[in-house]
Coordinates of C-alpha atoms in Angstrom, one line a residue:
Chain Y
M171 CA 85.2 45.7 145.0
D172 CA 84.0 49.0 143.0
L173 CA 83.8 49.3 139.2
S174 CA 87.3 50.8 138.8
S175 CA 89.1 48.2 140.8
A176 CA 87.2 45.4 138.7
E177 CA 88.6 47.0 135.7
C178 CA 92.1 47.1 137.1
E179 CA 92.0 43.4 137.9
D180 CA 90.6 42.7 134.3
F181 CA 93.6 44.7 133.0
F182 CA 96.1 42.7 135.0
R183 CA 94.3 39.3 134.1
N184 CA 94.4 40.0 130.4
T185 CA 97.9 41.3 130.2
A186 CA 101.0 39.2 130.3
V187 CA 103.6 40.0 133.0
P188 CA 106.9 41.4 132.0
E189 CA 109.9 39.0 131.3
H190 CA 111.8 38.1 134.4
F191 CA 109.0 39.1 136.6
A192 CA 109.5 36.8 139.3
E193 CA 113.2 37.7 139.7
T194 CA 112.5 41.4 139.5
S195 CA 109.9 41.0 142.1
S196 CA 112.3 39.2 144.5
D197 CA 115.0 41.9 143.9
I198 CA 112.5 44.5 145.0
S199 CA 111.3 42.7 147.9
Q200 CA 115.0 42.3 149.1
F201 CA 115.7 45.9 148.5
V202 CA 112.8 46.9 150.6
T203 CA 113.4 44.6 153.4
K204 CA 117.1 45.7 153.6
H205 CA 116.3 49.4 153.8
N206 CA 113.1 48.9 156.0
E207 CA 115.3 47.2 158.7
V208 CA 117.7 50.2 159.1
G209 CA 114.7 52.6 159.1
R210 CA 115.6 54.4 155.8
K211 CA 112.8 56.1 153.9
I212 CA 112.3 54.7 150.3
V213 CA 111.0 56.6 147.2
L214 CA 109.7 54.9 144.1
V215 CA 110.6 57.2 141.3
T216 CA 108.9 56.3 138.0
S217 CA 110.6 57.9 134.9
G218 CA 110.2 58.1 131.1
G219 CA 107.3 57.3 128.8
T220 CA 105.4 54.1 128.3
T221 CA 104.7 52.6 124.9
V222 CA 101.4 51.2 123.7
P223 CA 102.1 48.4 121.2
L224 CA 99.8 48.4 118.1
E225 CA 100.8 44.9 117.2
S226 CA 101.5 41.9 119.4
R227 CA 104.8 41.2 117.6
T228 CA 105.5 44.9 117.8
V229 CA 106.8 47.0 115.1
R230 CA 104.8 50.2 115.6
Y231 CA 103.7 51.7 119.0
I232 CA 102.4 54.8 120.4
D233 CA 104.9 56.7 122.8
N234 CA 104.8 59.6 125.1
F235 CA 107.2 62.4 124.9
S236 CA 109.8 61.9 127.6
V237 CA 113.5 61.4 127.9
G238 CA 113.5 60.9 131.5
T239 CA 115.0 64.0 132.7
R240 CA 112.7 64.9 135.6
G241 CA 112.8 61.4 137.0
S242 CA 116.6 60.7 136.8
V243 CA 117.4 64.2 138.1
S244 CA 114.9 63.7 141.1
A245 CA 116.4 60.3 141.8
E246 CA 119.8 61.8 142.4
E247 CA 118.3 64.4 144.6
F248 CA 116.5 61.7 146.7
L249 CA 119.7 59.7 147.1
K250 CA 121.4 62.9 148.3
R251 CA 118.8 63.4 150.9
G252 CA 119.2 59.8 152.4
Y253 CA 116.5 58.2 150.7
A254 CA 116.9 54.6 149.1
V255 CA 115.5 54.9 145.5
I256 CA 113.6 52.3 143.3
F257 CA 114.1 53.8 139.9
L258 CA 111.4 52.3 137.7
H259 CA 112.3 53.7 134.3
R260 CA 111.8 53.4 130.6
L261 CA 114.6 51.3 129.0
R262 CA 117.2 53.5 127.5
S263 CA 115.8 56.6 129.1
L264 CA 118.1 58.9 131.2
E265 CA 119.5 57.3 134.5
P266 CA 120.8 59.0 137.4
F267 CA 124.5 60.0 137.2
S268 CA 125.1 58.7 133.7
R269 CA 122.7 61.2 132.5
H270 CA 125.7 63.7 132.7
L271 CA 127.8 61.8 130.3
G272 CA 126.3 62.9 127.0
N273 CA 128.0 62.3 123.7
V274 CA 130.6 60.1 125.5
I275 CA 132.9 59.2 122.6
D276 CA 134.0 63.0 122.5
M277 CA 135.2 62.7 126.1
F278 CA 138.0 60.4 125.2
T279 CA 141.4 60.9 123.4
I280 CA 144.2 58.6 122.7
T281 CA 147.4 59.8 124.2
P282 CA 150.7 59.9 122.1
D283 CA 151.7 56.7 123.7
G284 CA 148.5 55.0 122.7
Q285 CA 146.6 55.1 125.9
V286 CA 143.0 55.9 126.3
S287 CA 142.3 59.0 128.5
V288 CA 139.6 61.3 129.3
K289 CA 140.0 64.8 127.9
S290 CA 140.9 67.3 130.5
E291 CA 137.8 69.6 130.0
Y292 CA 135.6 66.5 131.0
T293 CA 137.6 65.1 133.9
C294 CA 135.6 67.1 136.6
V295 CA 132.1 66.2 135.4
V296 CA 133.1 62.4 135.0
A297 CA 134.9 62.3 138.2
S298 CA 132.0 63.9 140.1
C299 CA 129.3 61.5 138.6
V300 CA 131.4 58.5 138.9
T301 CA 132.3 59.3 142.4
Q302 CA 128.6 59.6 143.4
Y303 CA 127.6 56.6 141.3
E304 CA 130.2 54.3 143.0
S305 CA 129.1 55.5 146.5
V306 CA 125.4 54.7 145.7
K307 CA 126.5 51.3 144.4
K308 CA 128.5 50.6 147.6
N309 CA 125.5 51.6 149.8
G310 CA 123.0 49.7 147.7
T311 CA 120.7 52.6 147.8
L312 CA 119.6 52.6 144.2
L313 CA 117.5 49.8 142.5
R314 CA 117.0 50.1 138.8
V315 CA 114.0 48.5 137.2
T316 CA 113.2 48.9 133.5
F317 CA 109.9 48.9 131.6
T318 CA 108.8 49.5 127.9
S319 CA 105.1 49.2 127.5
V320 CA 102.4 50.5 129.7
H321 CA 101.5 47.0 130.4
E322 CA 104.8 46.2 131.9
Y323 CA 104.9 49.4 133.7
L324 CA 101.6 48.8 135.4
H325 CA 102.5 45.3 136.5
L326 CA 105.9 46.5 137.8
L327 CA 104.1 49.5 139.6
R328 CA 101.8 47.1 141.4
V329 CA 104.5 44.6 142.6
C330 CA 106.6 47.6 143.8
S331 CA 103.4 48.9 145.8
Q332 CA 102.9 45.5 147.1
C333 CA 106.5 45.0 148.3
L334 CA 106.5 48.7 149.8
Q335 CA 103.2 48.2 151.9
V336 CA 105.2 47.2 155.1
M337 CA 106.9 50.7 155.0
G338 CA 103.7 52.3 156.2
S339 CA 104.1 56.1 155.8
K340 CA 107.8 55.9 155.2
V341 CA 107.6 55.5 151.6
M342 CA 107.1 58.2 149.0
L343 CA 105.8 57.3 145.5
Y344 CA 107.0 59.9 142.8
L345 CA 105.1 59.1 139.8
A346 CA 106.9 61.2 137.2
A347 CA 106.7 58.7 134.3
A348 CA 104.6 59.8 131.4
V349 CA 102.0 57.0 131.4
S350 CA 99.8 56.3 128.3
D351 CA 96.1 57.1 128.9
F352 CA 95.1 54.9 126.1
H353 CA 96.0 51.3 125.0
I354 CA 95.0 48.5 122.8
P355 CA 93.9 45.5 124.8
A356 CA 95.7 42.4 123.9
S357 CA 92.7 40.6 122.7
Q358 CA 92.1 43.4 120.0
M359 CA 95.6 43.5 118.7
P360 CA 96.7 42.1 115.3
E361 CA 99.6 39.6 115.5
H362 CA 101.3 40.9 112.6
K363 CA 102.4 44.2 111.2
I364 CA 99.6 46.2 109.9
Q365 CA 99.8 46.5 106.2
S366 CA 99.8 49.8 104.5
S367 CA 98.2 48.4 101.3
D368 CA 95.1 48.4 103.1
G369 CA 94.7 52.1 102.9
D370 CA 94.1 54.6 105.6
L371 CA 94.3 53.3 109.2
T372 CA 91.8 53.7 111.9
L373 CA 93.0 52.9 115.4
T374 CA 90.5 52.6 118.4
L375 CA 92.2 52.9 121.6
Q376 CA 90.7 52.2 124.9
L377 CA 91.2 54.1 128.1
V378 CA 93.9 52.5 130.4
P379 CA 92.3 51.9 133.9
K380 CA 93.2 54.6 136.3
M381 CA 95.4 52.7 138.4
L382 CA 95.9 55.6 140.9
K383 CA 92.7 54.8 142.5
P384 CA 93.4 51.1 143.8
L385 CA 97.1 52.2 144.4
V386 CA 96.0 54.7 146.9
K387 CA 93.0 52.9 148.3
N388 CA 94.2 49.3 148.4
W389 CA 97.9 48.8 147.5
L390 CA 99.7 51.5 149.5
P391 CA 96.9 53.3 151.7
Q392 CA 99.6 54.7 154.1
A393 CA 102.2 56.1 151.7
F394 CA 102.9 59.6 150.6
I395 CA 101.9 59.7 147.0
V396 CA 102.9 62.4 144.5
S397 CA 101.5 62.4 140.9
F398 CA 102.4 64.6 137.9
K399 CA 100.0 66.6 135.7
L400 CA 101.5 67.6 132.4
E401 CA 99.5 69.6 130.1
T402 CA 100.1 72.0 127.2
D403 CA 97.0 74.3 128.1
S404 CA 97.7 76.5 131.1
H405 CA 93.9 77.1 131.7
L406 CA 93.2 73.4 132.5
L407 CA 96.4 72.7 134.8
I408 CA 95.4 73.6 138.4
E409 CA 91.8 72.7 137.8
K410 CA 92.8 69.2 136.5
S411 CA 95.4 68.8 139.4
R412 CA 92.6 69.3 142.0
K413 CA 90.3 67.2 140.3
A414 CA 92.9 64.4 140.4
L415 CA 93.3 64.9 144.1
L416 CA 89.5 64.6 144.7
A417 CA 89.2 61.5 142.6
Y418 CA 92.2 59.6 143.9
K419 CA 92.6 61.0 147.4
H420 CA 96.4 61.1 147.2
Q421 CA 98.6 63.7 148.7
L422 CA 100.2 66.0 146.1
V423 CA 100.3 66.9 142.4
V424 CA 103.1 68.4 140.7
A425 CA 101.6 70.4 138.0
N426 CA 103.6 71.6 135.0
L427 CA 103.1 72.8 131.4
L428 CA 105.1 71.1 128.6
D429 CA 107.0 74.4 127.6
K430 CA 107.9 75.7 131.0
R431 CA 108.4 72.5 132.9
K432 CA 112.1 73.1 133.2
T433 CA 111.7 76.4 135.2
E434 CA 108.2 76.3 136.7
V435 CA 106.0 73.9 138.6
V436 CA 103.3 74.2 141.1
L437 CA 103.0 71.9 144.1
V438 CA 99.2 71.4 144.5
T439 CA 97.6 69.8 147.7
M440 CA 93.9 69.9 148.5
T441 CA 94.4 73.0 150.4
T442 CA 97.6 74.8 149.1
E443 CA 99.3 75.8 145.8
Q444 CA 103.0 76.3 146.3
P445 CA 104.8 77.7 143.1
I446 CA 108.4 76.6 142.4
V447 CA 110.4 78.7 140.1
L448 CA 113.9 78.3 139.0
L449 CA 115.4 81.7 138.6
P450 CA 117.5 82.8 135.6
D451 CA 120.7 83.1 137.6
E452 CA 120.2 79.7 139.3
Q453 CA 119.7 78.1 136.0
A454 CA 122.8 79.8 134.6
A455 CA 124.7 78.4 137.6
G456 CA 123.5 74.9 136.5
K457 CA 121.0 74.3 139.2
E458 CA 118.0 72.2 138.1
I459 CA 114.4 72.5 139.3
E460 CA 114.3 69.1 140.4
E461 CA 116.5 69.9 143.5
K462 CA 113.9 72.5 144.6
I463 CA 111.0 70.2 144.0
V464 CA 112.7 67.3 145.9
C465 CA 113.7 69.5 148.7
E466 CA 110.3 70.7 149.2
L467 CA 108.6 67.3 148.9
T468 CA 110.9 65.7 151.5
K469 CA 109.6 68.3 154.0
Y470 CA 106.0 67.6 153.0
H471 CA 106.9 63.7 153.5
S472 CA 108.5 64.4 157.0
E473 CA 105.5 66.1 158.1
F474 CA 103.3 63.5 156.7
C475 CA 105.3 60.8 158.7
E476 CA 105.0 62.8 161.9
N477 CA 101.3 63.1 161.5
S478 CA 100.9 59.5 160.8
V479 CA 102.5 58.1 163.9
Chain W
M170 CA 103.3 65.0 87.0
D171 CA 101.6 61.8 88.0
L172 CA 99.2 61.3 90.9
S173 CA 101.9 60.1 93.3
S174 CA 104.2 62.9 92.6
A175 CA 101.4 65.4 93.1
E176 CA 100.8 63.8 96.4
C177 CA 104.3 64.1 97.5
E178 CA 104.5 67.7 96.5
D179 CA 101.3 68.3 98.6
F180 CA 102.8 66.6 101.5
F181 CA 106.0 68.9 101.3
R182 CA 103.8 72.1 100.8
N183 CA 101.6 71.2 103.8
T184 CA 104.6 70.2 106.2
A185 CA 106.9 72.5 107.8
V186 CA 110.6 72.2 107.2
P187 CA 112.8 71.0 110.0
E188 CA 114.4 73.7 112.3
H189 CA 117.9 74.8 110.8
F190 CA 116.9 73.5 107.5
A191 CA 119.0 76.0 105.5
E192 CA 122.1 75.3 107.6
T193 CA 121.7 71.5 107.2
S194 CA 121.1 71.8 103.5
S195 CA 124.2 73.9 103.0
D196 CA 126.3 71.4 105.2
I197 CA 125.1 68.5 103.0
S198 CA 125.8 70.3 99.8
Q199 CA 129.4 71.2 100.9
F200 CA 130.1 67.6 102.1
V201 CA 128.9 66.3 98.7
T202 CA 130.9 68.9 96.7
K203 CA 134.1 68.1 98.7
H204 CA 133.8 64.1 98.1
N205 CA 132.7 64.5 94.5
E206 CA 135.7 66.5 93.7
V207 CA 138.1 63.7 94.9
G208 CA 136.0 61.1 93.1
R209 CA 134.9 59.5 96.5
K210 CA 131.6 57.5 96.4
I211 CA 129.0 58.6 98.9
V212 CA 126.4 56.6 100.6
L213 CA 123.3 58.0 102.4
V214 CA 122.5 55.8 105.1
T215 CA 119.2 56.3 106.8
S216 CA 118.7 54.9 110.3
G217 CA 116.3 54.7 113.2
G218 CA 112.5 55.1 113.4
T219 CA 110.5 58.0 112.5
T220 CA 107.7 59.4 114.7
V221 CA 104.2 60.6 113.8
P222 CA 103.1 63.3 116.1
L223 CA 99.4 63.1 117.3
E224 CA 99.3 66.7 118.5
S225 CA 101.0 69.8 117.1
R226 CA 102.5 70.6 120.4
T227 CA 103.6 67.0 120.6
V228 CA 103.2 65.0 123.8
R229 CA 102.2 61.7 122.2
Y230 CA 103.3 60.2 118.9
I231 CA 103.4 56.8 117.1
D232 CA 106.9 55.4 116.8
N233 CA 108.4 52.5 114.9
F234 CA 110.6 50.0 116.6
S235 CA 114.2 50.6 115.9
V236 CA 117.2 51.7 117.9
G237 CA 119.4 52.1 114.8
T238 CA 121.6 49.1 115.0
R239 CA 121.4 48.2 111.5
G240 CA 122.2 51.7 110.1
S241 CA 124.8 52.6 112.6
V242 CA 126.9 49.4 112.1
S243 CA 126.5 49.6 108.2
A244 CA 127.8 53.2 108.4
E245 CA 130.9 51.9 110.0
E246 CA 131.4 49.3 107.4
F247 CA 130.8 51.7 104.5
L248 CA 133.5 54.1 106.0
K249 CA 135.9 51.2 106.3
R250 CA 135.4 50.5 102.6
G251 CA 136.3 54.0 101.5
Y252 CA 132.8 55.6 101.3
A253 CA 131.8 59.0 102.5
V254 CA 128.7 58.6 104.5
I255 CA 125.7 61.0 105.2
F256 CA 124.1 59.4 108.3
L257 CA 120.7 60.5 108.4
H258 CA 119.4 59.2 111.8
R259 CA 116.8 59.5 114.5
L260 CA 117.9 61.8 117.2
R261 CA 119.4 59.6 120.1
S262 CA 119.4 56.5 118.1
L263 CA 122.7 54.4 117.9
E264 CA 125.5 56.1 116.1
P265 CA 128.8 54.6 114.3
F266 CA 131.5 54.1 116.8
S267 CA 129.8 55.5 120.0
R268 CA 127.3 52.7 119.7
H269 CA 130.1 50.3 121.2
L270 CA 130.2 52.3 124.3
G271 CA 127.1 51.1 126.1
N272 CA 126.5 51.9 129.8
V273 CA 129.4 54.1 129.9
I274 CA 129.5 55.1 133.6
D275 CA 130.6 51.5 134.4
M276 CA 133.7 52.0 132.3
F277 CA 135.1 54.7 134.5
T278 CA 136.9 54.4 137.8
I279 CA 138.5 56.8 140.3
T280 CA 142.2 56.0 141.0
P281 CA 143.4 56.1 144.5
D282 CA 145.0 59.5 143.8
G283 CA 141.6 60.7 142.6
Q284 CA 142.1 60.7 138.9
V285 CA 139.5 59.5 136.4
S286 CA 140.7 56.5 134.5
V287 CA 139.0 53.9 132.1
K288 CA 138.8 50.4 133.7
S289 CA 141.3 48.0 132.1
E290 CA 138.6 45.6 130.8
Y291 CA 137.2 48.4 128.7
T292 CA 140.5 50.1 127.4
C293 CA 140.5 47.9 124.3
V294 CA 137.1 48.7 123.1
V295 CA 137.4 52.4 123.9
A296 CA 140.7 52.7 122.1
S297 CA 139.4 51.0 119.0
C298 CA 136.5 53.0 118.6
V299 CA 138.1 56.3 119.6
T300 CA 140.8 55.7 117.1
Q301 CA 138.3 54.9 114.3
Y302 CA 136.1 57.9 115.3
E303 CA 139.1 60.4 115.4
S304 CA 140.4 59.2 112.0
V305 CA 136.9 59.6 110.4
K306 CA 136.7 63.0 111.9
K307 CA 140.1 64.0 110.5
N308 CA 139.1 62.7 107.1
G309 CA 135.7 64.6 107.2
T310 CA 134.1 61.4 105.8
L311 CA 131.1 61.2 108.0
L312 CA 128.3 63.8 108.1
R313 CA 125.6 63.3 110.8
V314 CA 122.1 64.7 110.3
T315 CA 119.2 64.1 112.6
F316 CA 115.5 63.7 112.4
T317 CA 112.7 63.0 114.7
S318 CA 109.3 63.0 112.8
V319 CA 108.6 61.4 109.6
H320 CA 107.9 64.9 108.2
E321 CA 111.4 65.9 109.1
Y322 CA 112.9 62.8 107.7
L323 CA 111.1 63.2 104.3
H324 CA 112.3 66.9 103.9
L325 CA 115.8 65.9 104.7
L326 CA 115.7 62.8 102.4
R327 CA 114.6 65.2 99.7
V328 CA 117.3 67.8 100.2
C329 CA 120.1 65.0 100.5
S330 CA 118.9 63.4 97.3
Q331 CA 118.9 66.9 95.4
C332 CA 122.5 67.6 96.6
L333 CA 123.7 64.0 95.6
Q334 CA 122.3 64.4 92.0
V335 CA 125.6 65.7 90.7
M336 CA 127.2 62.3 91.8
G337 CA 125.5 60.3 89.1
S338 CA 125.8 56.5 89.7
K339 CA 128.5 57.0 92.3
V340 CA 126.1 57.4 95.0
M341 CA 124.2 54.7 97.0
L342 CA 121.1 55.1 99.1
Y343 CA 120.9 52.6 101.9
L344 CA 117.4 53.3 103.2
A345 CA 117.5 51.5 106.6
A346 CA 115.3 53.7 108.6
A347 CA 112.0 52.5 109.7
V348 CA 109.7 55.0 108.2
S349 CA 106.1 55.5 109.3
D350 CA 103.6 54.2 106.5
F351 CA 100.8 56.4 108.2
H352 CA 100.6 60.0 109.6
I353 CA 98.1 62.6 110.7
P354 CA 98.4 65.6 108.2
A355 CA 99.2 69.0 110.1
S356 CA 95.7 70.2 109.1
Q357 CA 93.9 67.5 111.1
M358 CA 96.1 67.5 114.2
P359 CA 94.7 68.9 117.5
E360 CA 97.0 71.7 119.0
H361 CA 96.7 70.6 122.5
K362 CA 97.2 67.2 124.3
I363 CA 94.2 64.8 123.6
Q364 CA 92.1 64.6 126.8
S365 CA 91.6 61.2 128.4
S366 CA 88.3 62.5 129.9
D367 CA 86.7 62.3 126.4
G368 CA 86.5 58.5 126.6
D369 CA 87.9 56.1 124.1
L370 CA 90.2 57.5 121.4
T371 CA 89.8 57.0 117.6
L372 CA 92.7 58.0 115.4
T373 CA 92.5 58.2 111.8
L374 CA 95.8 58.1 109.9
Q375 CA 96.5 58.7 106.3
L376 CA 99.0 56.9 104.3
V377 CA 102.4 58.8 103.9
P378 CA 103.1 59.3 100.1
K379 CA 105.4 56.6 98.8
M380 CA 108.4 58.9 98.3
L381 CA 110.6 56.2 96.8
K382 CA 108.7 56.8 93.6
P383 CA 109.8 60.4 93.0
L384 CA 113.1 59.6 94.4
V385 CA 114.0 56.9 92.0
K386 CA 112.3 58.7 89.2
N387 CA 112.9 62.2 89.6
W388 CA 115.3 63.1 92.4
L389 CA 118.2 60.5 91.9
P390 CA 117.5 58.7 88.6
Q391 CA 121.1 57.5 88.3
A392 CA 121.8 56.5 91.9
F393 CA 122.1 52.8 93.2
I394 CA 119.0 52.6 95.6
V395 CA 118.7 50.0 98.5
S396 CA 115.5 49.8 100.3
F397 CA 114.5 47.6 103.2
K398 CA 111.6 45.5 103.9
L399 CA 110.9 44.4 107.5
E400 CA 108.1 42.0 108.1
T401 CA 107.0 39.7 110.7
D402 CA 105.2 37.2 108.5
S403 CA 107.8 35.2 106.5
H404 CA 105.2 34.3 103.7
L405 CA 104.8 38.0 102.7
L406 CA 108.5 38.8 102.6
I407 CA 110.0 38.0 99.1
E408 CA 106.7 38.7 97.4
K409 CA 106.4 42.2 99.0
S410 CA 110.1 42.9 98.2
R411 CA 109.6 42.2 94.4
K412 CA 106.4 44.2 94.4
A413 CA 108.3 47.1 95.8
L414 CA 111.1 46.8 93.0
L415 CA 108.3 46.6 90.4
A416 CA 106.5 49.7 91.7
Y417 CA 109.6 51.9 92.4
K418 CA 111.9 50.6 89.9
H419 CA 115.0 50.7 92.1
Q420 CA 117.8 48.3 92.4
L421 CA 117.6 46.1 95.4
V422 CA 115.7 45.3 98.5
V423 CA 117.1 44.0 101.8
A424 CA 114.3 41.7 103.0
N425 CA 114.3 40.8 106.7
L426 CA 112.0 39.3 109.4
L427 CA 111.7 41.0 112.6
D428 CA 112.8 37.9 114.7
K429 CA 115.8 37.0 112.6
R430 CA 117.1 40.3 111.3
K431 CA 120.3 40.0 113.1
T432 CA 121.4 36.7 111.5
E433 CA 119.4 36.4 108.2
V434 CA 118.5 38.7 105.4
V435 CA 117.9 38.2 101.7
L436 CA 119.3 40.8 99.0
V437 CA 116.4 40.7 96.4
T438 CA 116.8 42.3 92.9
M439 CA 114.4 41.8 90.0
T440 CA 116.3 38.7 88.9
T441 CA 118.0 37.3 92.0
E442 CA 117.7 36.5 95.5
Q443 CA 120.8 36.3 97.6
P444 CA 120.5 35.0 101.1
I445 CA 123.0 36.3 103.5
V446 CA 123.4 34.3 106.8
L447 CA 125.5 35.1 109.9
L448 CA 126.9 31.7 111.0
P449 CA 126.7 30.9 114.8
D450 CA 130.5 30.8 115.0
E451 CA 130.8 34.2 113.3
Q452 CA 128.2 35.5 115.7
A453 CA 130.1 34.1 118.7
A454 CA 133.3 35.9 117.4
G455 CA 131.5 39.2 117.5
K456 CA 130.9 39.6 113.7
E457 CA 127.8 41.4 112.7
I458 CA 125.7 40.6 109.6
E459 CA 126.0 44.2 108.4
E460 CA 129.6 43.5 107.6
K461 CA 128.5 41.0 105.1
I462 CA 125.7 42.9 103.7
V463 CA 127.7 46.0 103.0
C464 CA 130.5 44.0 101.5
E465 CA 128.0 42.5 99.0
L466 CA 126.3 45.8 98.4
T467 CA 129.6 47.6 97.5
K468 CA 130.1 44.8 94.9
Y469 CA 126.7 45.2 93.4
H470 CA 127.4 49.2 93.5
S471 CA 130.8 48.8 91.8
E472 CA 129.2 46.6 88.9
F473 CA 126.3 49.2 88.7
C474 CA 128.8 52.1 88.4
E475 CA 130.7 50.2 85.4
N476 CA 127.5 49.4 83.5
S477 CA 126.4 53.0 83.9
V478 CA 129.5 54.5 82.3

């Protein structure tokens, strides 16, 4: 075991598993078995930001900016393309289908005879997403799993990976969650709320072990793995994506800048850079860039599966 | 001007005002004028947690645990009791009325003839909250104002207070938001995302100036002001509440422990401690502790108004 694998093992040993972990693990395992039996591809979509608790009875935490748009839209697109989806997402972040129903109380009205009804201007969007949602429920192609802290996220990522191992190359990991780079280890966390009467506050955070390394090497060596790079500085973006591919030996990085992430990304492999752009008229027509990203990725994945046989 | 007032002025000078600040200020001012003219009491309810950005183009931030339950339930209760409510809340936290509509996509169904309808088991709760919401909209008694960062929150708190000054004792401040004690001043914030390749991360946070002091002393000297104390350690709770009353000279602290906050609080004044408990059978019947808290506070406020004449 190399240094980084040892660090990861340490992390898991010193971090409590999430609540209901055995139940969740069993749900994941059954979901994988069911779809594997019928030869359906599975994608694990991670979505939303992870928190880093600053106290063990948590009042304060560090969070990453993400409402889960990229992950929830992408999950819908994978479902449309016939994938079964494990949607590992931050509690209360956006979810596929229900994300279309914004400030929902404004959608209802009370008819003169006292009945609840949906206002006519909303019936189309509601009908469309309820229809899709019910069909997905009927087919059992969506499994929703939630996390809050980075600790919970990593435990769940590992168990998902372990369950998905049997799938070989027919699984894609689409790691869109905004995962914290730093955390405070449980052993160094105060139990109670930090008191402001003590003056200024200095926090020392340690690096979260880079789990992508054991993930690619040990947990899912045959899978098609897509990671994301979000930066605010365009000069660093492609360089950092290539560095990640070199370090972790996975297949693809979706590179994006915070400001332009809804209209421009670059699909970066070791040998190619494919820009994906949402044009103004597509945007005006309500199209989302994730449709294009997922469409391209499913092609990469098909090719990957063919080459793996 | 004493030291703490100078600190507060510094804070505002060095912190950008929120987007659309002039518009929001004008909305608040009109709302106050309208209700003041008809002699209606106003309560400013603050709700949800504030963030502390760690970078100026924010990817990471510190957050406080709060989904806005206390504030949103309390706002409903104040509305029921005839108050006009300024609901100053964290963007995407719970809001009065709509908070009852949880995972809303499960409420809808498609009828055999292709129409959208609300499932029968949900019609009651939807009808009740839509009816209340529409009546509040018609009466114009609820003004929603949103914040994300602690900087935005404090700018908005100040402008609300300034607008509310004309109300004299007929205004209550119900400061239920979980406001950050620490922040990173704009001048010390890196522009770009902090890089994890630099190793462990040390953050030095400064105390946010205690705005309750200028609020009570200068902004709203005649108002009835209620602050909240949330602790995880029961030994500190009442002592810290009294200390706050002594330091800021406001009227009342609602003291609560993180674990028991949904069933037990103590209303602490300089001379009294009134425990409020939600009994198990009340809880089973769907009653919420905020109903009791708000009911008691409106009595304190009435008495306060009589004594102020």
